[in-house]
Amino acid sequence: MTTMPGRPAFPDEPFPTDRLRPTSRPAPAHFSPAISVRDLRKSYGRTEVLRGVTFDVTPSEVLCVLGPSGSGKSTMLKCLNLLEKPTAGSIVVGDVTLTDPDVDIDAARTRIGMVFQHFNLFGHLTALDNVTLALRHVKRIPKAEAEQIGRAQLERLGLGQLAGHRPANLSGGQQQRVAIARSLAMRPEVMLFDEATSALDPELVKEVLAVMRELAGSGMTMVVVTHEIGFAREAADRVIFMDEGLIAEDGEARALLDDPPSARFREFLAQVL
Amino acid sequence: MHDFFHTFFDWSEIAGVLPSLLGEGLRNTLLIAVLAILFGLSGGMLLAVLLLSRKRLVRLPARIYVDVFRGLPAIVTVSLIGLGLPAAGIRPFGRSPLGYAVVAVGLISAAYCAEIFRAGIQAVPAGQMQAGRSLGMSYLKTMRLVIVPQGVRNVLPALTGQFIVDVKESSLVYLLGLGAGQRELYFIAQERQAASYNASALVAAGLCYLAITIPLTYLVNWLDRRMREGRPVRSGAEDLRPEPALAEG
Ligand SMILES: Nc1ncnc2c1ncn2[C@@H]1O[C@H](COP(=O)(O)OP(=O)(O)OP(=O)(O)O)[C@@H](O)[C@H]1O
Ligand SMILES: [Mg+2]
């Protein structure tokens, strides 16, 4: 009998494999999808930007969302933490139905991290204060403890030296990593990225993608809107291709990218590559 | 020519009025101005947040307030409040005109400050609110901790202009009639001028106003620069080298 490294053996159990049999017990909660989106629709006035979007993201899955400009990627992502209010459909993140009218949206959002194209760091605060603001004022963690968490988080992203700097004194790549640290400090279950590297100079893209890749490797559930096909190929488990407010393709990342099933997707890939 | 000079710069006139200008006058002018400015800042901030509400019913009263108090001549507002209220039996400050002046100038200032703050807050990029909300902070909390602090920084220079207006409008309290010990700069100078038929006291009062308003401009500019630059940070040369992406946590 072999045991997985790091897992305890079960010397007292004659048939330890029983424990692994999925049918022997009800599926634990974490087997349910981390994100479940059903028939999501969003209109601005008369234009329907999302026209019925349905997909699931399983825990620890990395989903990349591709699609041409204006296809509704950002709108869809913002619906996932209700920065945009869906017109119709349902969104469940973890065990919270965001589209339930009685939902405590502020509480739900602490479990959903979001990283923006333009970083959106709080310009009047230092890197450290950016990371600790919500810890202190949402999670009500005392200042000293919050700063300890914040410093550890910055350190983890290679930003330890920059804790006292204002955003204006940081490079784009550093700003985006501070923004990621700010989200991660809240210990979210899910991370959303909206073109996190699009506003960066080419030489700074790498450092941010490296952080995202390692985060993906650490088991974080991620929805990543990106034009970085290379990142999608390496780091994503699944890719969806959005076109005109609908999901046009949905499949395993490599399979879909190496052998695009539709002419439309092939065309898109040819353009971004 | 000698008469002209003498009418405005009679040293004995100035020397005679200076002690009460620098004592009683300056004290009461500053008292009215500072309290009216504080009143205007806090009222203006409240109004600005109301003006930015998504709810029409919240916006509307604030809008009306701002339009009314910006639209009335200051002299009318000061009279309405300082003469009207006591006549109607509403005398929160008893017979002291200073309190009424503070309220009247403060109410006007609040209307102007509201528009200044609103503009400053609207200039804060929308992404700041989105970032705050995405971290689980409520709308009001994000306003208080993220949007307003940056909005205020945007408009510090514009506020200076309003502070100066408030200092100058404090002189309108003369309309209400001031007793001994209550007189401010203009009232003292004006009394003296009426008695001596010489404008030198008014010149002295004018210089006193300039001694308040001009340094005020530089004080706010200095504050503005300090806030913009922030606290000094360690030099960053060693910080700019590439760093490991995600060190062991
Ligand atoms: N607040 C808004 N009001 C009206 N229309 C909007 C609004 N936000 C987005 N839209 C429209 O919705 C459509 C989808 O926009 P969205 O930003 O989601 O696209 P996207 O896929 O993220 O594009 P990009 O790659 O350029 O970021 C666009 O046609 C856009 O003009
Ligand atoms: Mg977008």
Coordinates of C-alpha atoms and ligand atoms in Angstrom, one line a residue:
Chain A
M1 CA 0.0 0.0 0.0
T2 CA 1.3 3.5 -0.8
T3 CA 0.2 6.7 0.8
M4 CA 0.5 10.1 -0.8
P5 CA 3.4 12.1 0.6
G6 CA 2.2 14.4 3.3
R7 CA -1.0 12.5 3.9
P8 CA -1.2 10.4 7.1
A9 CA -1.3 6.7 6.7
F10 CA -4.2 4.9 8.3
P11 CA -2.6 2.1 10.2
D12 CA -5.8 1.3 12.1
E13 CA -7.9 1.0 9.0
P14 CA -7.9 -2.3 7.3
F15 CA -9.3 -0.8 4.1
P16 CA -8.2 2.7 3.9
T17 CA -9.3 2.9 0.3
D18 CA -12.8 3.0 1.5
R19 CA -12.3 6.5 2.6
L20 CA -11.5 7.6 -0.9
R21 CA -14.6 6.0 -2.4
P22 CA -16.7 9.0 -3.5
T23 CA -20.0 7.2 -3.2
S24 CA -19.5 6.2 0.4
R25 CA -20.4 9.7 1.7
P26 CA -22.3 12.7 0.5
A27 CA -20.0 14.9 -1.5
P28 CA -18.4 17.5 0.8
A29 CA -19.4 21.1 0.2
H30 CA -16.2 21.9 -1.7
F31 CA -17.2 19.6 -4.5
S32 CA -19.9 22.0 -5.5
P33 CA -18.9 24.7 -8.0
A34 CA -17.1 27.7 -6.7
I35 CA -19.0 29.9 -9.1
S36 CA -22.2 29.0 -10.9
V37 CA -23.6 31.4 -13.5
R38 CA -27.0 30.7 -15.1
D39 CA -28.5 32.6 -18.0
L40 CA -26.8 35.9 -17.0
R41 CA -28.2 38.9 -18.8
K42 CA -27.3 42.5 -18.6
S43 CA -28.7 45.4 -20.6
Y44 CA -27.7 49.1 -20.7
G45 CA -30.9 50.8 -21.7
R46 CA -31.9 48.9 -24.8
T47 CA -28.6 47.3 -25.7
E48 CA -28.3 43.8 -24.3
V49 CA -24.6 43.4 -23.5
L50 CA -24.8 39.9 -22.0
R51 CA -27.4 37.8 -23.7
G52 CA -27.6 34.6 -21.5
V53 CA -24.3 33.5 -20.2
T54 CA -24.1 30.2 -18.4
F55 CA -21.0 28.5 -16.9
D56 CA -19.5 26.9 -13.8
V57 CA -16.1 27.3 -12.2
T58 CA -15.0 24.4 -10.0
P59 CA -12.9 25.1 -6.9
S60 CA -9.2 25.7 -7.8
E61 CA -10.1 25.9 -11.4
V62 CA -8.4 28.7 -13.5
L63 CA -10.8 29.9 -16.1
C64 CA -9.6 32.3 -18.8
V65 CA -12.1 34.4 -20.6
L66 CA -11.2 35.5 -24.1
G67 CA -13.1 37.6 -26.6
P68 CA -13.0 40.6 -28.8
S69 CA -13.4 44.1 -27.5
G70 CA -17.0 44.9 -26.6
S71 CA -18.0 41.2 -26.3
G72 CA -19.0 41.7 -22.7
K73 CA -16.1 40.2 -20.8
S74 CA -15.7 43.1 -18.3
T75 CA -19.4 43.4 -17.8
M76 CA -19.6 39.6 -17.1
L77 CA -16.7 39.8 -14.6
K78 CA -18.2 42.8 -12.8
C79 CA -21.5 41.0 -12.5
L80 CA -19.6 38.2 -10.6
N81 CA -19.2 40.6 -7.6
L82 CA -22.2 42.7 -8.4
L83 CA -20.2 45.8 -9.4
E84 CA -22.7 45.6 -12.2
K85 CA -26.2 44.6 -11.4
P86 CA -27.4 41.8 -13.7
T87 CA -30.7 42.3 -15.5
A88 CA -31.6 38.7 -15.2
G89 CA -30.1 35.3 -14.4
S90 CA -28.5 33.9 -11.3
I91 CA -25.0 33.9 -9.9
V92 CA -23.8 31.7 -7.0
V93 CA -20.3 32.2 -5.5
G94 CA -19.4 29.6 -2.9
D95 CA -22.6 29.2 -0.9
V96 CA -23.9 32.7 -1.5
T97 CA -26.5 33.5 -4.2
L98 CA -25.5 37.0 -5.2
T99 CA -28.6 37.5 -7.2
D100 CA -30.8 36.9 -4.2
P101 CA -32.2 40.3 -3.4
D102 CA -31.5 39.9 0.3
V103 CA -27.9 39.1 -0.1
D104 CA -25.3 40.9 2.1
I105 CA -23.3 42.1 -0.8
D106 CA -20.5 43.7 1.2
A107 CA -20.0 40.5 3.1
A108 CA -20.0 38.4 -0.1
R109 CA -17.5 40.7 -1.8
T110 CA -14.9 40.1 1.0
R111 CA -14.8 36.5 -0.4
I112 CA -14.3 37.6 -4.0
G113 CA -11.1 39.4 -4.9
M114 CA -10.9 41.6 -7.9
V115 CA -8.0 43.0 -9.9
F116 CA -8.5 45.8 -12.3
Q117 CA -6.8 46.8 -15.6
H118 CA -5.8 50.1 -14.2
F119 CA -4.9 48.8 -10.7
N120 CA -7.2 51.3 -8.9
L121 CA -4.8 51.6 -6.0
F122 CA -6.0 54.2 -3.4
G123 CA -3.8 57.1 -4.5
H124 CA -3.7 58.8 -1.1
L125 CA -2.4 55.7 0.8
T126 CA 0.9 53.9 0.9
A127 CA 1.2 50.4 -0.5
L128 CA 0.8 49.0 3.1
D129 CA -2.2 51.1 3.9
N130 CA -3.8 50.1 0.6
V131 CA -3.5 46.5 1.7
T132 CA -4.7 47.0 5.3
L133 CA -7.6 49.4 4.7
A134 CA -10.3 46.8 4.2
L135 CA -8.7 44.5 6.8
R136 CA -9.2 47.2 9.4
H137 CA -12.4 48.7 8.3
V138 CA -14.3 45.7 7.0
K139 CA -12.8 42.8 8.9
R140 CA -12.2 45.0 11.9
I141 CA -8.7 43.6 12.5
P142 CA -6.7 45.9 14.9
K143 CA -4.1 48.1 13.2
A144 CA -1.0 46.3 14.4
E145 CA -2.3 42.9 13.3
A146 CA -3.6 44.2 10.0
E147 CA -0.2 45.7 9.3
Q148 CA 1.5 42.4 10.1
I149 CA -0.8 40.6 7.6
G150 CA -0.3 43.4 5.1
R151 CA 3.5 43.3 5.3
A152 CA 3.5 39.5 5.0
Q153 CA 1.3 39.7 1.9
L154 CA 3.5 42.4 0.3
E155 CA 6.6 40.3 1.2
R156 CA 5.0 37.3 -0.4
L157 CA 4.6 39.2 -3.7
G158 CA 8.2 40.6 -3.5
L159 CA 7.1 44.1 -2.4
G160 CA 8.4 44.1 1.1
Q161 CA 10.7 47.1 0.4
L162 CA 7.9 49.2 -1.0
A163 CA 5.4 49.1 1.9
G164 CA 5.8 52.8 2.6
H165 CA 5.6 54.0 -1.0
R166 CA 2.6 55.8 -2.6
P167 CA 1.2 54.3 -5.8
A168 CA 2.5 57.3 -7.8
N169 CA 6.0 56.3 -6.9
L170 CA 5.6 52.7 -8.0
S171 CA 6.0 51.1 -11.5
G172 CA 2.9 49.8 -13.2
G173 CA 3.9 46.2 -12.4
Q174 CA 4.6 47.0 -8.8
Q175 CA 1.2 48.8 -8.5
Q176 CA -0.6 45.8 -10.0
R177 CA 1.2 43.5 -7.5
V178 CA 0.2 45.7 -4.6
A179 CA -3.4 45.6 -5.9
I180 CA -3.2 41.8 -6.0
A181 CA -1.8 41.8 -2.5
R182 CA -4.6 44.0 -1.4
S183 CA -7.1 41.5 -2.7
L184 CA -5.3 38.5 -1.4
A185 CA -5.0 40.0 2.1
M186 CA -8.8 39.6 2.5
R187 CA -8.3 35.8 2.0
P188 CA -10.8 35.5 -0.9
E189 CA -12.1 32.2 -2.1
V190 CA -12.2 33.4 -5.7
M191 CA -10.1 35.9 -7.6
L192 CA -11.3 37.9 -10.6
F193 CA -8.8 39.5 -13.0
D194 CA -9.9 42.0 -15.6
E195 CA -7.1 42.4 -18.2
A196 CA -4.6 42.8 -15.3
T197 CA -1.7 43.2 -17.6
S198 CA -3.2 45.2 -20.5
A199 CA -2.2 48.6 -19.1
L200 CA 1.4 47.5 -18.4
D201 CA 4.6 48.2 -20.5
P202 CA 5.6 44.9 -22.1
E203 CA 8.6 44.4 -19.8
L204 CA 6.4 44.7 -16.8
V205 CA 3.8 42.2 -17.9
K206 CA 6.0 39.2 -17.0
E207 CA 6.2 40.1 -13.3
V208 CA 2.5 40.3 -12.9
L209 CA 1.8 37.1 -15.0
A210 CA 4.4 35.3 -12.8
V211 CA 2.4 36.2 -9.7
M212 CA -0.9 35.1 -11.3
R213 CA 0.7 31.8 -12.5
E214 CA 2.0 31.1 -9.0
L215 CA -1.4 32.0 -7.5
A216 CA -3.0 29.6 -10.0
G217 CA -0.6 26.9 -8.9
S218 CA -1.4 27.5 -5.3
G219 CA -5.0 26.3 -5.9
M220 CA -6.8 29.6 -6.0
T221 CA -10.0 29.7 -8.0
M222 CA -9.6 32.3 -10.7
V223 CA -11.5 33.9 -13.5
V224 CA -9.1 35.7 -15.7
V225 CA -10.1 38.0 -18.5
T226 CA -7.0 38.3 -20.7
H227 CA -5.6 38.8 -24.1
E228 CA -2.5 36.8 -23.1
I229 CA -3.0 33.6 -25.0
G230 CA 0.3 32.3 -23.7
F231 CA -0.9 32.6 -20.1
A232 CA -4.2 31.0 -21.0
R233 CA -2.4 28.0 -22.6
E234 CA -0.1 27.4 -19.7
A235 CA -2.0 28.4 -16.6
A236 CA -5.7 28.0 -17.4
D237 CA -7.6 24.8 -17.0
R238 CA -10.4 26.0 -19.1
V239 CA -11.1 28.8 -21.6
I240 CA -14.3 30.4 -22.6
F241 CA -14.6 32.6 -25.7
M242 CA -17.1 35.3 -25.6
D243 CA -18.6 36.9 -28.6
E244 CA -21.4 39.5 -28.7
G245 CA -22.6 38.8 -25.2
L246 CA -22.7 35.0 -25.5
I247 CA -20.3 32.2 -24.8
A248 CA -19.3 31.0 -28.2
E249 CA -16.7 28.4 -27.0
D250 CA -16.2 26.6 -23.7
G251 CA -13.6 23.9 -23.2
E252 CA -10.4 22.6 -21.9
A253 CA -7.7 25.3 -22.4
R254 CA -5.1 23.5 -24.5
A255 CA -7.5 21.6 -26.6
L256 CA -9.5 24.7 -27.4
L257 CA -6.5 26.9 -28.1
D258 CA -4.5 24.3 -30.1
D259 CA -7.5 23.3 -32.2
P260 CA -10.0 26.1 -32.3
P261 CA -13.4 24.5 -33.3
S262 CA -15.0 27.5 -35.0
A263 CA -13.8 29.9 -37.7
R264 CA -14.8 32.9 -35.5
F265 CA -12.5 31.7 -32.7
R266 CA -9.7 30.9 -35.1
E267 CA -10.0 34.4 -36.5
F268 CA -9.8 35.9 -33.1
L269 CA -6.8 33.9 -32.1
A270 CA -5.0 34.9 -35.3
Q271 CA -5.6 38.5 -34.5
V272 CA -4.4 38.5 -30.9
L273 CA -1.3 36.3 -31.5
Chain B
M1 CA -2.9 116.4 -3.5
H2 CA -1.9 116.8 0.1
D3 CA -5.6 116.5 1.1
F4 CA -6.0 113.3 -0.9
F5 CA -3.0 111.7 0.8
H6 CA -4.1 113.0 4.2
T7 CA -7.6 111.5 3.7
F8 CA -6.2 108.0 3.3
F9 CA -3.0 108.0 5.2
D10 CA -3.3 110.2 8.2
W11 CA -0.8 108.5 10.6
S12 CA -2.4 109.9 13.7
E13 CA -5.8 108.6 12.6
I14 CA -4.3 105.2 12.0
A15 CA -2.3 105.2 15.3
G16 CA -5.5 106.1 17.1
V17 CA -7.6 103.3 15.7
L18 CA -4.9 100.6 15.5
P19 CA -5.2 99.3 19.1
S20 CA -8.9 98.5 18.8
L21 CA -8.4 97.1 15.3
L22 CA -5.7 94.8 16.3
G23 CA -7.4 93.8 19.6
E24 CA -11.2 93.7 19.5
G25 CA -11.5 94.0 15.7
L26 CA -9.1 91.3 14.6
R27 CA -10.4 89.0 17.4
N28 CA -14.0 89.3 16.3
T29 CA -13.3 89.1 12.6
L30 CA -11.3 86.0 13.0
L31 CA -13.9 84.5 15.4
I32 CA -16.7 85.0 12.8
A33 CA -14.5 83.9 9.9
V34 CA -13.0 80.8 11.4
L35 CA -16.4 79.6 12.8
A36 CA -18.1 80.3 9.5
I37 CA -15.4 78.5 7.6
L38 CA -15.7 75.4 9.8
F39 CA -19.5 75.6 9.5
G40 CA -19.2 76.0 5.7
L41 CA -16.7 73.1 5.4
S42 CA -18.8 70.6 7.3
G43 CA -22.1 71.7 5.9
G44 CA -20.6 71.8 2.4
M45 CA -19.2 68.3 2.7
L46 CA -22.5 66.9 3.9
L47 CA -24.3 68.7 1.0
A48 CA -21.8 67.4 -1.5
V49 CA -22.4 63.8 -0.5
L50 CA -26.1 64.4 -0.8
L51 CA -25.7 66.1 -4.2
L52 CA -23.9 62.9 -5.4
S53 CA -26.5 60.5 -4.2
R54 CA -28.2 58.3 -6.8
K55 CA -31.5 59.0 -5.2
R56 CA -33.3 62.0 -6.6
L57 CA -35.2 62.6 -3.4
V58 CA -31.9 63.0 -1.5
R59 CA -30.3 65.1 -4.2
L60 CA -33.2 67.5 -4.7
P61 CA -33.2 69.3 -1.3
A62 CA -29.5 69.7 -1.4
R63 CA -29.7 71.1 -4.9
I64 CA -32.4 73.7 -3.8
Y65 CA -30.3 74.7 -0.8
V66 CA -27.2 75.3 -2.9
D67 CA -29.1 77.2 -5.6
V68 CA -30.8 79.4 -3.1
F69 CA -27.8 80.3 -0.9
R70 CA -25.5 80.9 -3.9
G71 CA -28.2 82.9 -5.6
L72 CA -29.0 85.4 -2.8
P73 CA -26.8 88.4 -2.2
A74 CA -24.9 87.9 1.0
I75 CA -26.2 91.1 2.4
V76 CA -29.8 89.8 2.1
T77 CA -28.9 86.5 3.7
V78 CA -27.2 88.2 6.6
S79 CA -30.1 90.5 7.2
L80 CA -32.7 87.8 6.9
I81 CA -30.9 85.7 9.5
G82 CA -29.5 88.4 11.8
L83 CA -32.5 90.8 11.7
G84 CA -35.3 88.4 10.7
L85 CA -34.8 85.6 13.1
P86 CA -34.6 87.7 16.3
A87 CA -37.6 89.6 15.1
A88 CA -39.5 86.4 14.7
G89 CA -38.6 85.5 18.3
I90 CA -35.9 83.0 17.3
R91 CA -32.9 84.1 19.3
P92 CA -30.5 81.2 19.8
F93 CA -27.7 83.7 20.3
G94 CA -29.6 86.1 22.4
R95 CA -28.7 89.7 21.5
S96 CA -25.2 88.9 20.2
P97 CA -25.1 89.6 16.5
L98 CA -21.9 87.6 16.1
G99 CA -23.6 84.2 16.3
Y100 CA -26.1 85.2 13.6
A101 CA -23.3 86.4 11.4
V102 CA -21.5 83.1 11.8
V103 CA -24.6 81.2 10.8
A104 CA -25.4 83.4 7.9
V105 CA -21.9 83.5 6.4
G106 CA -21.5 79.8 7.2
L107 CA -24.7 78.9 5.4
I108 CA -23.6 80.8 2.3
S109 CA -20.1 79.2 2.5
A110 CA -21.7 75.8 2.8
A111 CA -23.4 76.2 -0.5
Y112 CA -20.2 77.2 -2.3
C113 CA -18.2 74.5 -0.5
A114 CA -20.7 72.0 -1.6
E115 CA -20.1 72.7 -5.2
I116 CA -16.4 72.7 -4.8
F117 CA -16.4 69.4 -2.9
R118 CA -18.8 67.9 -5.4
A119 CA -16.5 68.8 -8.3
G120 CA -13.5 67.4 -6.4
I121 CA -15.2 64.2 -5.6
Q122 CA -16.4 63.7 -9.1
A123 CA -12.9 64.1 -10.3
V124 CA -11.9 61.0 -8.4
P125 CA -11.7 58.2 -10.9
A126 CA -14.7 55.8 -10.8
G127 CA -12.3 52.9 -10.4
Q128 CA -11.6 54.1 -6.8
M129 CA -15.2 53.4 -5.8
Q130 CA -15.2 50.1 -7.6
A131 CA -12.0 49.0 -5.9
G132 CA -13.4 50.0 -2.5
R133 CA -16.6 48.2 -3.1
S134 CA -14.9 45.1 -4.4
L135 CA -13.0 44.8 -1.1
G136 CA -16.4 44.7 0.8
M137 CA -16.5 48.3 1.9
S138 CA -19.9 49.9 1.8
Y139 CA -20.7 52.9 -0.3
L140 CA -20.5 55.3 2.6
K141 CA -17.3 53.7 4.0
T142 CA -15.6 54.0 0.6
M143 CA -16.8 57.6 0.3
R144 CA -15.3 58.4 3.8
L145 CA -12.0 56.5 3.5
V146 CA -11.2 56.6 -0.2
I147 CA -13.2 59.1 -2.3
V148 CA -13.6 62.1 0.0
P149 CA -9.9 62.3 1.2
Q150 CA -8.8 62.3 -2.5
G151 CA -11.6 64.7 -3.5
V152 CA -10.6 67.2 -0.9
R153 CA -7.0 67.0 -2.0
N154 CA -8.2 67.9 -5.5
V155 CA -9.9 71.1 -4.4
L156 CA -7.7 72.6 -1.6
P157 CA -6.7 75.5 -3.8
A158 CA -10.3 76.2 -4.8
L159 CA -11.3 76.2 -1.2
T160 CA -8.8 79.0 -0.4
G161 CA -10.9 81.3 -2.5
Q162 CA -13.9 80.4 -0.5
F163 CA -12.0 81.0 2.8
I164 CA -11.1 84.4 1.6
V165 CA -14.7 85.2 0.7
D166 CA -15.8 84.1 4.2
V167 CA -13.2 86.4 5.9
K168 CA -14.5 89.3 3.8
E169 CA -18.2 88.6 4.4
S170 CA -17.7 88.6 8.1
S171 CA -17.7 92.4 7.7
L172 CA -21.4 92.2 6.9
V173 CA -22.1 91.7 10.6
Y174 CA -22.0 95.6 10.8
L175 CA -25.5 95.5 9.5
L176 CA -26.7 94.0 12.7
G177 CA -25.4 96.8 14.9
L178 CA -22.5 95.9 17.3
G179 CA -22.1 96.7 20.9
A180 CA -18.9 97.3 22.8
G181 CA -16.6 94.3 22.6
Q182 CA -18.5 92.9 19.7
R183 CA -17.1 95.2 17.0
E184 CA -15.0 93.7 14.2
L185 CA -12.5 95.3 11.8
Y186 CA -14.9 97.0 9.5
F187 CA -17.3 98.3 12.1
I188 CA -14.5 99.9 14.1
A189 CA -13.0 101.5 11.0
Q190 CA -16.4 102.7 9.8
E191 CA -17.3 104.2 13.1
R192 CA -14.0 106.1 13.2
Q193 CA -14.5 107.3 9.6
A194 CA -18.0 108.6 10.3
A195 CA -16.7 110.5 13.3
S196 CA -13.5 112.0 11.8
Y197 CA -14.6 112.2 8.2
N198 CA -11.2 110.6 7.3
A199 CA -10.7 107.3 5.5
S200 CA -7.4 106.3 7.1
A201 CA -9.1 104.0 9.6
L202 CA -10.6 102.2 6.6
V203 CA -7.2 101.8 5.0
A204 CA -5.9 100.4 8.3
A205 CA -8.8 97.9 8.4
G206 CA -8.2 97.0 4.8
L207 CA -4.6 96.2 5.6
C208 CA -5.7 94.0 8.5
Y209 CA -8.0 92.0 6.1
L210 CA -5.0 91.6 3.7
A211 CA -2.9 90.4 6.6
I212 CA -5.4 87.6 7.0
T213 CA -6.3 86.7 3.4
I214 CA -2.9 86.8 1.8
P215 CA -1.0 84.5 4.2
L216 CA -4.1 82.2 4.1
T217 CA -3.4 81.6 0.4
Y218 CA 0.1 80.6 1.0
L219 CA -0.8 78.5 4.0
V220 CA -3.2 76.4 1.9
N221 CA -0.8 76.1 -1.0
W222 CA 1.8 74.8 1.5
L223 CA -0.7 72.3 2.9
D224 CA -1.6 71.3 -0.7
R225 CA 2.0 70.6 -1.6
R226 CA 2.6 68.6 1.6
M227 CA -0.5 66.4 1.0
R228 CA 0.4 65.8 -2.6
E229 CA 4.0 64.8 -1.8
G230 CA 2.9 62.7 1.1
R231 CA 5.2 61.6 3.9
P232 CA 8.8 61.3 2.8
V233 CA 9.7 57.8 1.8
R234 CA 13.0 56.0 1.8
S235 CA 15.0 56.4 -1.4
G236 CA 13.9 53.7 -3.8
A237 CA 17.0 52.8 -5.7
E238 CA 17.3 49.3 -4.2
D239 CA 13.6 48.9 -4.5
L240 CA 13.5 48.9 -8.2
R241 CA 15.4 45.7 -8.9
P242 CA 13.2 42.9 -10.1
E243 CA 12.0 40.7 -7.3
P244 CA 10.9 37.2 -6.9
A245 CA 7.3 36.9 -7.9
L246 CA 5.8 35.0 -5.1
A247 CA 8.2 34.2 -2.3
E248 CA 7.4 31.3 0.0
G249 CA 4.5 32.4 2.1
Ligands
LIG1 N1 -22.0 51.6 -18.4 C1 -22.2 51.3 -19.6 N2 -23.2 51.9 -20.3 C2 -23.5 51.6 -21.6 N3 -22.9 50.7 -22.3 C3 -21.9 50.0 -21.7 C4 -21.5 50.3 -20.3 N4 -20.5 49.5 -20.0 C5 -20.2 48.7 -21.1 N5 -21.1 49.0 -22.1 C6 -21.1 48.4 -23.4 O1 -21.2 47.0 -23.3 C7 -20.4 46.3 -24.2 C8 -19.5 45.4 -23.5 O2 -18.6 46.1 -22.8 P1 -17.4 45.4 -22.0 O3 -16.6 46.4 -21.3 O4 -18.0 44.3 -21.1 O5 -16.6 44.7 -23.1 P2 -15.2 43.9 -23.0 O6 -15.4 42.6 -23.6 O7 -14.7 44.0 -21.6 O8 -14.3 44.8 -24.0 P3 -12.8 45.2 -23.8 O9 -12.0 44.0 -24.4 O10 -12.6 46.4 -24.7 O11 -12.5 45.5 -22.4 C9 -19.7 47.4 -25.0 O12 -20.4 47.5 -26.3 C10 -19.8 48.6 -24.2 O13 -19.9 49.7 -25.0
MG2 MG -13.0 45.0 -20.7

